[in-house]
């Protein structure tokens, strides 16, 4: 059930006391704490099991509210904020004095965004502050897109999870760094093409191995099932081989698809917005079904397809 006004008041009271709260956003659910408090932010790392030094994203209520959390905001960054906030875009800027250095892993830069979700925005307005929030999953696992996912992952470690319904975008924000030349550190909910057209120039893109976005590890977003990526034309043959080896096999592919008997079809809709929205629920479904291997067809690298391909590659990365 969607969070009530009383639930939102309770969340704000918990945040003021330095507690963590599960927070819906349009991308994925976050694990939020007061971004100005070293102690509150430290709780996030504890609950998530995330290594210290991995910086968190600060969320504020509107673009004017970034003052103090970030400083020296360049004009092109302001242009993106004006066009795309609230929305799934995180800007990496110089850290301002309000942001706890614990939230940025000791860096003098900060990732900041205005989430496009009525419950998150109401929490931020009533708090009259900012919250640091990573995705509300245990470190390295699949990000949660419903309140039930957060509960399943974090259980009693969070007192309150605000329910805002299933996340509309379904995967994380696009991260653009403005510390030097504008650079995409993580593809996400705003297609790179949209940002490039607003800036009137092509963007540099950090390689997946690049650690300038610390925490964007090559292996991430992984279900327990092993994920294998194959070209569409090899899907059926690869599934047959795995079945012959005795594996429980699922195929993440657009419908309709001809699959060997015994293979579970997890639909990856042939529409980039839909596929992004449903991707993480499908990865969780693979685990619920007890699959050993999930064979996935990577979508075309345009629009949101780029972020979906990025997440699938990280889920399939062997180092995990
Ligand atoms: O959509 C999202 O961005 C979600 C929702 C909850 O807002 N949050 C999210 O947080 O994905 P998280 O912690 O799972 O990923 C944040 C990423 C980190 O991997 C890190 O690389 C990058 O943001 N980041 C944050 N601050 C940074 C900084 N100062 N410099 C470089 N990268 C930073
Ligand atoms: Mg995450």
mmCIF file of C-alpha atoms and ligand atoms in Angstrom:
data_model
loop_
_atom_site.group_PDB
_atom_site.id
_atom_site.type_symbol
_atom_site.label_atom_id
_atom_site.label_comp_id
_atom_site.label_asym_id
_atom_site.label_seq_id
_atom_site.Cartn_x
_atom_site.Cartn_y
_atom_site.Cartn_z
ATOM 1 C CA UNK A 1 0.000 0.000 0.000
ATOM 2 C CA UNK A 2 1.280 3.450 -0.834
ATOM 3 C CA UNK A 3 2.823 5.424 2.016
ATOM 4 C CA UNK A 4 0.393 7.709 3.847
ATOM 5 C CA UNK A 5 1.100 11.205 5.128
ATOM 6 C CA UNK A 6 1.546 9.696 8.610
ATOM 7 C CA UNK A 7 4.112 7.211 7.238
ATOM 8 C CA UNK A 8 5.995 10.114 5.662
ATOM 9 C CA UNK A 9 6.014 11.979 9.002
ATOM 10 C CA UNK A 10 7.375 8.880 10.683
ATOM 11 C CA UNK A 11 10.113 8.582 8.055
ATOM 12 C CA UNK A 12 11.114 12.202 8.595
ATOM 13 C CA UNK A 13 11.232 11.700 12.383
ATOM 14 C CA UNK A 14 13.451 8.608 11.933
ATOM 15 C CA UNK A 15 15.752 10.474 9.541
ATOM 16 C CA UNK A 16 16.068 13.364 12.022
ATOM 17 C CA UNK A 17 17.106 10.822 14.670
ATOM 18 C CA UNK A 18 19.876 9.490 12.420
ATOM 19 C CA UNK A 19 18.065 6.290 11.384
ATOM 20 C CA UNK A 20 17.906 4.755 7.903
ATOM 21 C CA UNK A 21 14.644 4.488 5.955
ATOM 22 C CA UNK A 22 13.709 2.593 2.776
ATOM 23 C CA UNK A 23 12.693 5.222 0.222
ATOM 24 C CA UNK A 24 10.932 4.791 -3.138
ATOM 25 C CA UNK A 25 12.354 6.663 -6.127
ATOM 26 C CA UNK A 26 11.520 6.475 -9.825
ATOM 27 C CA UNK A 27 14.721 4.501 -10.525
ATOM 28 C CA UNK A 28 15.130 1.959 -7.712
ATOM 29 C CA UNK A 29 14.402 1.979 -3.977
ATOM 30 C CA UNK A 30 17.041 3.737 -1.874
ATOM 31 C CA UNK A 31 18.292 3.244 1.665
ATOM 32 C CA UNK A 32 18.179 6.820 2.938
ATOM 33 C CA UNK A 33 19.847 8.672 5.813
ATOM 34 C CA UNK A 34 20.444 12.342 6.659
ATOM 35 C CA UNK A 35 23.225 13.362 4.246
ATOM 36 C CA UNK A 36 24.569 16.018 6.620
ATOM 37 C CA UNK A 37 25.234 13.574 9.466
ATOM 38 C CA UNK A 38 28.401 11.449 9.568
ATOM 39 C CA UNK A 39 26.808 9.049 12.059
ATOM 40 C CA UNK A 40 23.559 8.617 10.119
ATOM 41 C CA UNK A 41 25.400 8.018 6.853
ATOM 42 C CA UNK A 42 27.707 5.474 8.516
ATOM 43 C CA UNK A 43 24.566 3.423 9.321
ATOM 44 C CA UNK A 44 23.919 3.030 5.577
ATOM 45 C CA UNK A 45 27.300 1.373 5.034
ATOM 46 C CA UNK A 46 26.668 -0.884 8.010
ATOM 47 C CA UNK A 47 23.212 -2.039 6.873
ATOM 48 C CA UNK A 48 24.163 -2.438 3.225
ATOM 49 C CA UNK A 49 27.431 -4.217 3.896
ATOM 50 C CA UNK A 50 29.002 -1.758 1.504
ATOM 51 C CA UNK A 51 32.730 -1.058 1.696
ATOM 52 C CA UNK A 52 33.495 2.383 3.134
ATOM 53 C CA UNK A 53 34.904 4.700 0.537
ATOM 54 C CA UNK A 54 32.143 3.944 -1.976
ATOM 55 C CA UNK A 55 30.453 7.333 -2.392
ATOM 56 C CA UNK A 56 26.678 7.739 -2.091
ATOM 57 C CA UNK A 57 24.267 9.930 -4.032
ATOM 58 C CA UNK A 58 22.671 12.875 -2.196
ATOM 59 C CA UNK A 59 18.978 13.481 -2.941
ATOM 60 C CA UNK A 60 17.360 16.912 -2.552
ATOM 61 C CA UNK A 61 13.858 18.290 -3.118
ATOM 62 C CA UNK A 62 14.497 20.631 -6.054
ATOM 63 C CA UNK A 63 17.305 22.135 -8.046
ATOM 64 C CA UNK A 64 17.621 25.252 -5.891
ATOM 65 C CA UNK A 65 18.114 22.958 -2.894
ATOM 66 C CA UNK A 66 21.534 21.800 -4.147
ATOM 67 C CA UNK A 67 23.091 24.993 -2.729
ATOM 68 C CA UNK A 68 25.345 24.044 0.155
ATOM 69 C CA UNK A 69 25.379 20.348 -0.770
ATOM 70 C CA UNK A 70 27.326 21.059 -3.970
ATOM 71 C CA UNK A 71 29.315 24.185 -4.933
ATOM 72 C CA UNK A 72 30.830 25.743 -8.087
ATOM 73 C CA UNK A 73 28.120 24.242 -10.305
ATOM 74 C CA UNK A 74 29.142 24.760 -13.959
ATOM 75 C CA UNK A 75 26.611 26.242 -16.390
ATOM 76 C CA UNK A 76 26.184 23.064 -18.501
ATOM 77 C CA UNK A 77 25.409 21.103 -15.317
ATOM 78 C CA UNK A 78 22.774 23.706 -14.407
ATOM 79 C CA UNK A 79 21.302 23.339 -17.876
ATOM 80 C CA UNK A 80 20.906 19.575 -17.419
ATOM 81 C CA UNK A 81 19.409 20.058 -13.960
ATOM 82 C CA UNK A 82 16.884 22.574 -15.313
ATOM 83 C CA UNK A 83 15.823 20.243 -18.115
ATOM 84 C CA UNK A 84 15.922 16.843 -16.403
ATOM 85 C CA UNK A 85 15.221 17.273 -12.659
ATOM 86 C CA UNK A 86 13.270 15.811 -11.034
ATOM 87 C CA UNK A 87 14.533 12.750 -12.894
ATOM 88 C CA UNK A 88 17.004 9.886 -13.204
ATOM 89 C CA UNK A 89 20.155 12.010 -13.636
ATOM 90 C CA UNK A 90 22.964 12.290 -11.073
ATOM 91 C CA UNK A 91 25.508 15.095 -11.414
ATOM 92 C CA UNK A 92 28.998 14.757 -9.936
ATOM 93 C CA UNK A 93 29.979 18.191 -8.648
ATOM 94 C CA UNK A 94 32.271 19.741 -6.031
ATOM 95 C CA UNK A 95 31.139 18.815 -2.528
ATOM 96 C CA UNK A 96 29.578 21.605 -0.468
ATOM 97 C CA UNK A 97 29.902 22.027 3.310
ATOM 98 C CA UNK A 98 26.477 20.533 4.114
ATOM 99 C CA UNK A 99 27.351 17.123 2.679
ATOM 100 C CA UNK A 100 28.911 14.741 5.175
ATOM 101 C CA UNK A 101 32.342 13.628 3.912
ATOM 102 C CA UNK A 102 31.352 10.111 5.019
ATOM 103 C CA UNK A 103 28.662 10.171 2.289
ATOM 104 C CA UNK A 104 31.267 10.924 -0.388
ATOM 105 C CA UNK A 105 33.783 8.392 0.904
ATOM 106 C CA UNK A 106 36.090 11.268 1.823
ATOM 107 C CA UNK A 107 36.028 12.757 -1.685
ATOM 108 C CA UNK A 108 35.745 16.485 -2.338
ATOM 109 C CA UNK A 109 33.098 15.720 -4.996
ATOM 110 C CA UNK A 110 29.463 14.743 -4.521
ATOM 111 C CA UNK A 111 26.866 12.920 -6.620
ATOM 112 C CA UNK A 112 23.519 14.709 -6.379
ATOM 113 C CA UNK A 113 20.034 14.402 -7.871
ATOM 114 C CA UNK A 114 16.353 15.306 -7.461
ATOM 115 C CA UNK A 115 14.312 12.074 -7.564
ATOM 116 C CA UNK A 116 11.068 12.053 -9.553
ATOM 117 C CA UNK A 117 8.828 10.350 -7.034
ATOM 118 C CA UNK A 118 6.054 12.045 -5.031
ATOM 119 C CA UNK A 119 6.821 10.128 -1.816
ATOM 120 C CA UNK A 120 10.570 10.833 -1.961
ATOM 121 C CA UNK A 121 9.951 14.504 -2.768
ATOM 122 C CA UNK A 122 7.494 14.892 0.115
ATOM 123 C CA UNK A 123 10.001 13.328 2.545
ATOM 124 C CA UNK A 124 12.694 15.738 1.332
ATOM 125 C CA UNK A 125 10.404 18.776 1.600
ATOM 126 C CA UNK A 126 9.265 17.935 5.130
ATOM 127 C CA UNK A 127 12.819 17.094 6.188
ATOM 128 C CA UNK A 128 13.984 20.359 4.599
ATOM 129 C CA UNK A 129 17.323 18.678 3.956
ATOM 130 C CA UNK A 130 19.089 16.057 1.884
ATOM 131 C CA UNK A 131 19.346 12.299 2.136
ATOM 132 C CA UNK A 132 22.208 10.109 1.024
ATOM 133 C CA UNK A 133 20.805 6.934 -0.511
ATOM 134 C CA UNK A 134 22.360 4.014 -2.323
ATOM 135 C CA UNK A 135 20.124 1.353 -3.833
ATOM 136 C CA UNK A 136 18.529 -0.554 -0.939
ATOM 137 C CA UNK A 137 20.027 -3.972 -1.686
ATOM 138 C CA UNK A 138 22.906 -5.779 -0.016
ATOM 139 C CA UNK A 139 26.222 -4.924 -1.657
ATOM 140 C CA UNK A 140 26.705 -6.391 -5.148
ATOM 141 C CA UNK A 141 23.177 -7.793 -5.483
ATOM 142 C CA UNK A 142 20.225 -6.830 -7.659
ATOM 143 C CA UNK A 143 18.701 -3.403 -6.910
ATOM 144 C CA UNK A 144 15.153 -3.379 -5.486
ATOM 145 C CA UNK A 145 12.279 -1.993 -7.543
ATOM 146 C CA UNK A 146 9.494 -2.645 -5.014
ATOM 147 C CA UNK A 147 9.115 -2.186 -1.251
ATOM 148 C CA UNK A 148 8.800 -5.982 -0.932
ATOM 149 C CA UNK A 149 12.249 -6.409 -2.534
ATOM 150 C CA UNK A 150 13.732 -4.065 0.098
ATOM 151 C CA UNK A 151 12.077 -6.019 2.886
ATOM 152 C CA UNK A 152 13.308 -9.305 1.430
ATOM 153 C CA UNK A 153 16.900 -7.989 1.206
ATOM 154 C CA UNK A 154 17.265 -5.934 4.365
ATOM 155 C CA UNK A 155 14.584 -7.365 6.651
ATOM 156 C CA UNK A 156 14.680 -6.112 10.213
ATOM 157 C CA UNK A 157 17.723 -3.932 9.596
ATOM 158 C CA UNK A 158 15.382 -1.181 8.432
ATOM 159 C CA UNK A 159 12.563 -0.090 10.697
ATOM 160 C CA UNK A 160 10.534 1.589 7.969
ATOM 161 C CA UNK A 161 10.270 1.062 4.214
ATOM 162 C CA UNK A 162 7.969 3.597 2.542
ATOM 163 C CA UNK A 163 5.942 1.940 -0.196
ATOM 164 C CA UNK A 164 5.733 3.989 -3.374
ATOM 165 C CA UNK A 165 4.675 1.206 -5.728
ATOM 166 C CA UNK A 166 6.883 -0.406 -8.389
ATOM 167 C CA UNK A 167 9.679 1.873 -9.645
ATOM 168 C CA UNK A 168 8.719 3.505 -12.947
ATOM 169 C CA UNK A 169 12.172 3.605 -14.545
ATOM 170 C CA UNK A 170 13.450 0.388 -12.988
ATOM 171 C CA UNK A 171 17.197 0.941 -13.189
ATOM 172 C CA UNK A 172 19.543 3.505 -11.671
ATOM 173 C CA UNK A 173 20.144 7.107 -12.655
ATOM 174 C CA UNK A 174 22.582 8.137 -15.368
ATOM 175 C CA UNK A 175 25.689 9.610 -13.705
ATOM 176 C CA UNK A 176 27.469 12.508 -15.433
ATOM 177 C CA UNK A 177 30.631 13.947 -13.928
ATOM 178 C CA UNK A 178 31.312 17.669 -14.296
ATOM 179 C CA UNK A 179 34.674 17.569 -12.505
ATOM 180 C CA UNK A 180 36.446 17.809 -15.873
ATOM 181 C CA UNK A 181 35.087 17.327 -19.371
ATOM 182 C CA UNK A 182 31.482 16.108 -18.965
ATOM 183 C CA UNK A 183 31.740 12.317 -18.750
ATOM 184 C CA UNK A 184 29.140 9.572 -18.366
ATOM 185 C CA UNK A 185 30.239 7.404 -15.428
ATOM 186 C CA UNK A 186 27.193 5.116 -15.493
ATOM 187 C CA UNK A 187 24.518 4.796 -18.189
ATOM 188 C CA UNK A 188 21.060 4.885 -16.621
ATOM 189 C CA UNK A 189 17.519 6.211 -16.733
ATOM 190 C CA UNK A 190 18.239 9.221 -18.975
ATOM 191 C CA UNK A 191 19.562 8.109 -22.377
ATOM 192 C CA UNK A 192 22.998 9.535 -23.216
ATOM 193 C CA UNK A 193 21.563 10.888 -26.484
ATOM 194 C CA UNK A 194 19.175 13.150 -24.534
ATOM 195 C CA UNK A 195 22.027 14.604 -22.483
ATOM 196 C CA UNK A 196 24.191 15.112 -25.550
ATOM 197 C CA UNK A 197 21.453 16.995 -27.341
ATOM 198 C CA UNK A 198 20.896 19.262 -24.310
ATOM 199 C CA UNK A 199 24.632 19.990 -24.053
ATOM 200 C CA UNK A 200 25.003 20.285 -27.831
ATOM 201 C CA UNK A 201 28.089 18.068 -27.823
ATOM 202 C CA UNK A 202 29.094 14.429 -27.580
ATOM 203 C CA UNK A 203 29.915 13.089 -24.124
ATOM 204 C CA UNK A 204 32.941 11.132 -23.018
ATOM 205 C CA UNK A 205 32.006 7.749 -21.558
ATOM 206 C CA UNK A 206 34.047 6.099 -18.815
ATOM 207 C CA UNK A 207 35.062 2.511 -19.590
ATOM 208 C CA UNK A 208 33.413 -0.138 -17.367
ATOM 209 C CA UNK A 209 36.804 -0.868 -15.747
ATOM 210 C CA UNK A 210 37.330 2.834 -15.022
ATOM 211 C CA UNK A 211 37.237 3.388 -11.277
ATOM 212 C CA UNK A 212 36.502 7.132 -11.489
ATOM 213 C CA UNK A 213 32.990 6.100 -10.416
ATOM 214 C CA UNK A 214 34.163 4.134 -7.426
ATOM 215 C CA UNK A 215 31.642 1.451 -6.718
ATOM 216 C CA UNK A 216 30.684 0.931 -10.338
ATOM 217 C CA UNK A 217 32.512 -2.383 -10.320
ATOM 218 C CA UNK A 218 32.606 -4.564 -13.426
ATOM 219 C CA UNK A 219 30.739 -7.211 -11.408
ATOM 220 C CA UNK A 220 27.507 -5.968 -9.889
ATOM 221 C CA UNK A 221 23.721 -6.259 -10.004
ATOM 222 C CA UNK A 222 24.100 -10.032 -9.937
ATOM 223 C CA UNK A 223 21.433 -12.618 -9.178
ATOM 224 C CA UNK A 224 22.508 -15.961 -7.656
ATOM 225 C CA UNK A 225 21.908 -17.648 -11.035
ATOM 226 C CA UNK A 226 24.888 -17.451 -13.386
ATOM 227 C CA UNK A 227 24.126 -14.999 -16.204
ATOM 228 C CA UNK A 228 25.383 -15.716 -19.717
ATOM 229 C CA UNK A 229 25.055 -13.299 -22.617
ATOM 230 C CA UNK A 230 24.505 -14.644 -26.122
ATOM 231 C CA UNK A 231 23.589 -13.241 -29.537
ATOM 232 C CA UNK A 232 19.881 -13.851 -30.296
ATOM 233 C CA UNK A 233 20.683 -16.397 -33.017
ATOM 234 C CA UNK A 234 22.662 -18.595 -30.568
ATOM 235 C CA UNK A 235 20.049 -18.559 -27.795
ATOM 236 C CA UNK A 236 18.280 -21.846 -28.517
ATOM 237 C CA UNK A 237 21.495 -23.794 -29.162
ATOM 238 C CA UNK A 238 23.131 -22.567 -25.968
ATOM 239 C CA UNK A 239 20.017 -23.422 -23.931
ATOM 240 C CA UNK A 240 20.085 -26.967 -25.380
ATOM 241 C CA UNK A 241 23.734 -27.432 -24.372
ATOM 242 C CA UNK A 242 23.026 -26.291 -20.821
ATOM 243 C CA UNK A 243 19.942 -28.516 -20.514
ATOM 244 C CA UNK A 244 22.059 -31.465 -21.703
ATOM 245 C CA UNK A 245 24.457 -30.683 -18.837
ATOM 246 C CA UNK A 246 21.525 -30.990 -16.424
ATOM 247 C CA UNK A 247 21.186 -27.287 -15.580
ATOM 248 C CA UNK A 248 17.950 -25.479 -14.726
ATOM 249 C CA UNK A 249 17.921 -22.894 -17.511
ATOM 250 C CA UNK A 250 16.052 -19.661 -18.083
ATOM 251 C CA UNK A 251 16.123 -17.420 -21.146
ATOM 252 C CA UNK A 252 15.744 -13.664 -20.899
ATOM 253 C CA UNK A 253 14.680 -12.696 -24.388
ATOM 254 C CA UNK A 254 11.988 -10.802 -26.279
ATOM 255 C CA UNK A 255 8.746 -12.583 -27.082
ATOM 256 C CA UNK A 256 8.059 -14.629 -29.208
ATOM 257 C CA UNK A 257 11.077 -16.833 -29.089
ATOM 258 C CA UNK A 258 11.478 -20.525 -29.958
ATOM 259 C CA UNK A 259 13.055 -22.265 -26.983
ATOM 260 C CA UNK A 260 13.875 -25.913 -26.315
ATOM 261 C CA UNK A 261 11.506 -27.750 -23.948
ATOM 262 C CA UNK A 262 12.385 -27.321 -20.290
ATOM 263 C CA UNK A 263 13.736 -23.780 -20.660
ATOM 264 C CA UNK A 264 11.869 -21.130 -18.652
ATOM 265 C CA UNK A 265 11.125 -18.037 -20.707
ATOM 266 C CA UNK A 266 11.507 -14.750 -18.807
ATOM 267 C CA UNK A 267 10.085 -12.102 -21.075
ATOM 268 C CA UNK A 268 12.361 -9.149 -21.892
ATOM 269 C CA UNK A 269 9.867 -6.932 -23.763
ATOM 270 C CA UNK A 270 11.028 -5.672 -27.131
ATOM 271 C CA UNK A 271 10.681 -2.070 -25.960
ATOM 272 C CA UNK A 272 13.591 -0.371 -24.256
ATOM 273 C CA UNK A 273 11.480 1.437 -21.639
ATOM 274 C CA UNK A 274 9.620 -1.747 -20.664
ATOM 275 C CA UNK A 275 12.729 -3.888 -20.621
ATOM 276 C CA UNK A 276 14.469 -1.423 -18.272
ATOM 277 C CA UNK A 277 11.432 -1.272 -16.012
ATOM 278 C CA UNK A 278 11.193 -5.041 -15.635
ATOM 279 C CA UNK A 279 14.867 -6.129 -15.773
ATOM 280 C CA UNK A 280 15.596 -6.385 -12.043
ATOM 281 C CA UNK A 281 12.323 -8.145 -11.267
ATOM 282 C CA UNK A 282 13.252 -10.719 -13.931
ATOM 283 C CA UNK A 283 16.687 -11.268 -12.379
ATOM 284 C CA UNK A 284 14.995 -11.828 -9.017
ATOM 285 C CA UNK A 285 12.496 -14.187 -10.625
ATOM 286 C CA UNK A 286 15.428 -16.260 -11.939
ATOM 287 C CA UNK A 287 16.494 -16.800 -8.338
ATOM 288 C CA UNK A 288 12.983 -17.462 -7.069
ATOM 289 C CA UNK A 289 12.664 -20.206 -9.701
ATOM 290 C CA UNK A 290 15.981 -21.674 -8.574
ATOM 291 C CA UNK A 291 17.580 -21.373 -12.018
ATOM 292 C CA UNK A 292 21.244 -22.297 -12.335
ATOM 293 C CA UNK A 293 21.816 -20.292 -15.489
ATOM 294 C CA UNK A 294 20.033 -17.354 -17.071
ATOM 295 C CA UNK A 295 20.892 -16.955 -20.753
ATOM 296 C CA UNK A 296 20.223 -13.403 -21.860
ATOM 297 C CA UNK A 297 20.092 -11.611 -25.183
ATOM 298 C CA UNK A 298 21.614 -8.125 -24.912
ATOM 299 C CA UNK A 299 19.437 -5.337 -26.358
ATOM 300 C CA UNK A 300 20.613 -2.837 -28.938
ATOM 301 C CA UNK A 301 22.838 -0.127 -27.425
ATOM 302 C CA UNK A 302 20.651 2.894 -27.908
ATOM 303 C CA UNK A 303 18.376 4.844 -25.602
ATOM 304 C CA UNK A 304 17.687 2.919 -22.396
ATOM 305 C CA UNK A 305 19.023 -0.206 -24.111
ATOM 306 C CA UNK A 306 22.523 1.031 -23.249
ATOM 307 C CA UNK A 307 21.810 0.959 -19.505
ATOM 308 C CA UNK A 308 20.121 -2.455 -19.779
ATOM 309 C CA UNK A 309 23.148 -3.827 -21.666
ATOM 310 C CA UNK A 310 25.479 -2.336 -19.029
ATOM 311 C CA UNK A 311 23.598 -4.008 -16.158
ATOM 312 C CA UNK A 312 23.444 -7.361 -17.959
ATOM 313 C CA UNK A 313 27.179 -7.273 -18.646
ATOM 314 C CA UNK A 314 27.915 -6.561 -14.984
ATOM 315 C CA UNK A 315 25.505 -9.297 -13.880
ATOM 316 C CA UNK A 316 27.335 -11.708 -16.217
ATOM 317 C CA UNK A 317 30.825 -10.666 -15.130
ATOM 318 C CA UNK A 318 32.850 -13.688 -14.007
ATOM 319 C CA UNK A 319 34.446 -12.049 -10.920
ATOM 320 C CA UNK A 320 31.707 -12.482 -8.421
HETATM 321 O O1 LIG B 1 19.084 5.889 -9.278
HETATM 322 C C1 LIG B 1 19.978 5.950 -8.446
HETATM 323 O O2 LIG B 1 21.012 6.580 -8.666
HETATM 324 C C2 LIG B 1 19.767 5.213 -7.117
HETATM 325 C C3 LIG B 1 18.591 5.877 -6.375
HETATM 326 C C4 LIG B 1 18.389 5.320 -4.997
HETATM 327 O O3 LIG B 1 18.801 7.262 -6.353
HETATM 328 N N1 LIG B 1 20.957 5.228 -6.343
HETATM 329 C C5 LIG B 1 22.049 4.503 -6.639
HETATM 330 O O4 LIG B 1 23.033 4.566 -5.675
HETATM 331 O O5 LIG B 1 22.170 3.829 -7.634
HETATM 332 P P1 LIG B 1 24.251 3.571 -5.616
HETATM 333 O O6 LIG B 1 24.930 3.912 -4.347
HETATM 334 O O7 LIG B 1 23.793 2.176 -5.763
HETATM 335 O O8 LIG B 1 25.182 4.024 -6.792
HETATM 336 C C6 LIG B 1 25.766 5.310 -6.725
HETATM 337 C C7 LIG B 1 26.950 5.408 -7.663
HETATM 338 C C8 LIG B 1 28.174 4.749 -7.078
HETATM 339 O O9 LIG B 1 28.433 3.562 -7.752
HETATM 340 C C9 LIG B 1 29.287 5.734 -7.348
HETATM 341 O O10 LIG B 1 30.136 5.226 -8.315
HETATM 342 C C10 LIG B 1 28.629 6.971 -7.921
HETATM 343 O O11 LIG B 1 27.262 6.798 -7.759
HETATM 344 N N2 LIG B 1 29.055 8.160 -7.201
HETATM 345 C C11 LIG B 1 28.452 8.768 -6.162
HETATM 346 N N3 LIG B 1 29.158 9.826 -5.742
HETATM 347 C C12 LIG B 1 30.241 9.904 -6.531
HETATM 348 C C13 LIG B 1 31.361 10.782 -6.597
HETATM 349 N N4 LIG B 1 31.510 11.789 -5.757
HETATM 350 N N5 LIG B 1 32.270 10.546 -7.557
HETATM 351 C C14 LIG B 1 32.139 9.534 -8.434
HETATM 352 N N6 LIG B 1 31.108 8.662 -8.419
HETATM 353 C C15 LIG B 1 30.169 8.837 -7.479
HETATM 354 MG MG1 LIG B 2 23.595 0.179 -6.196
#
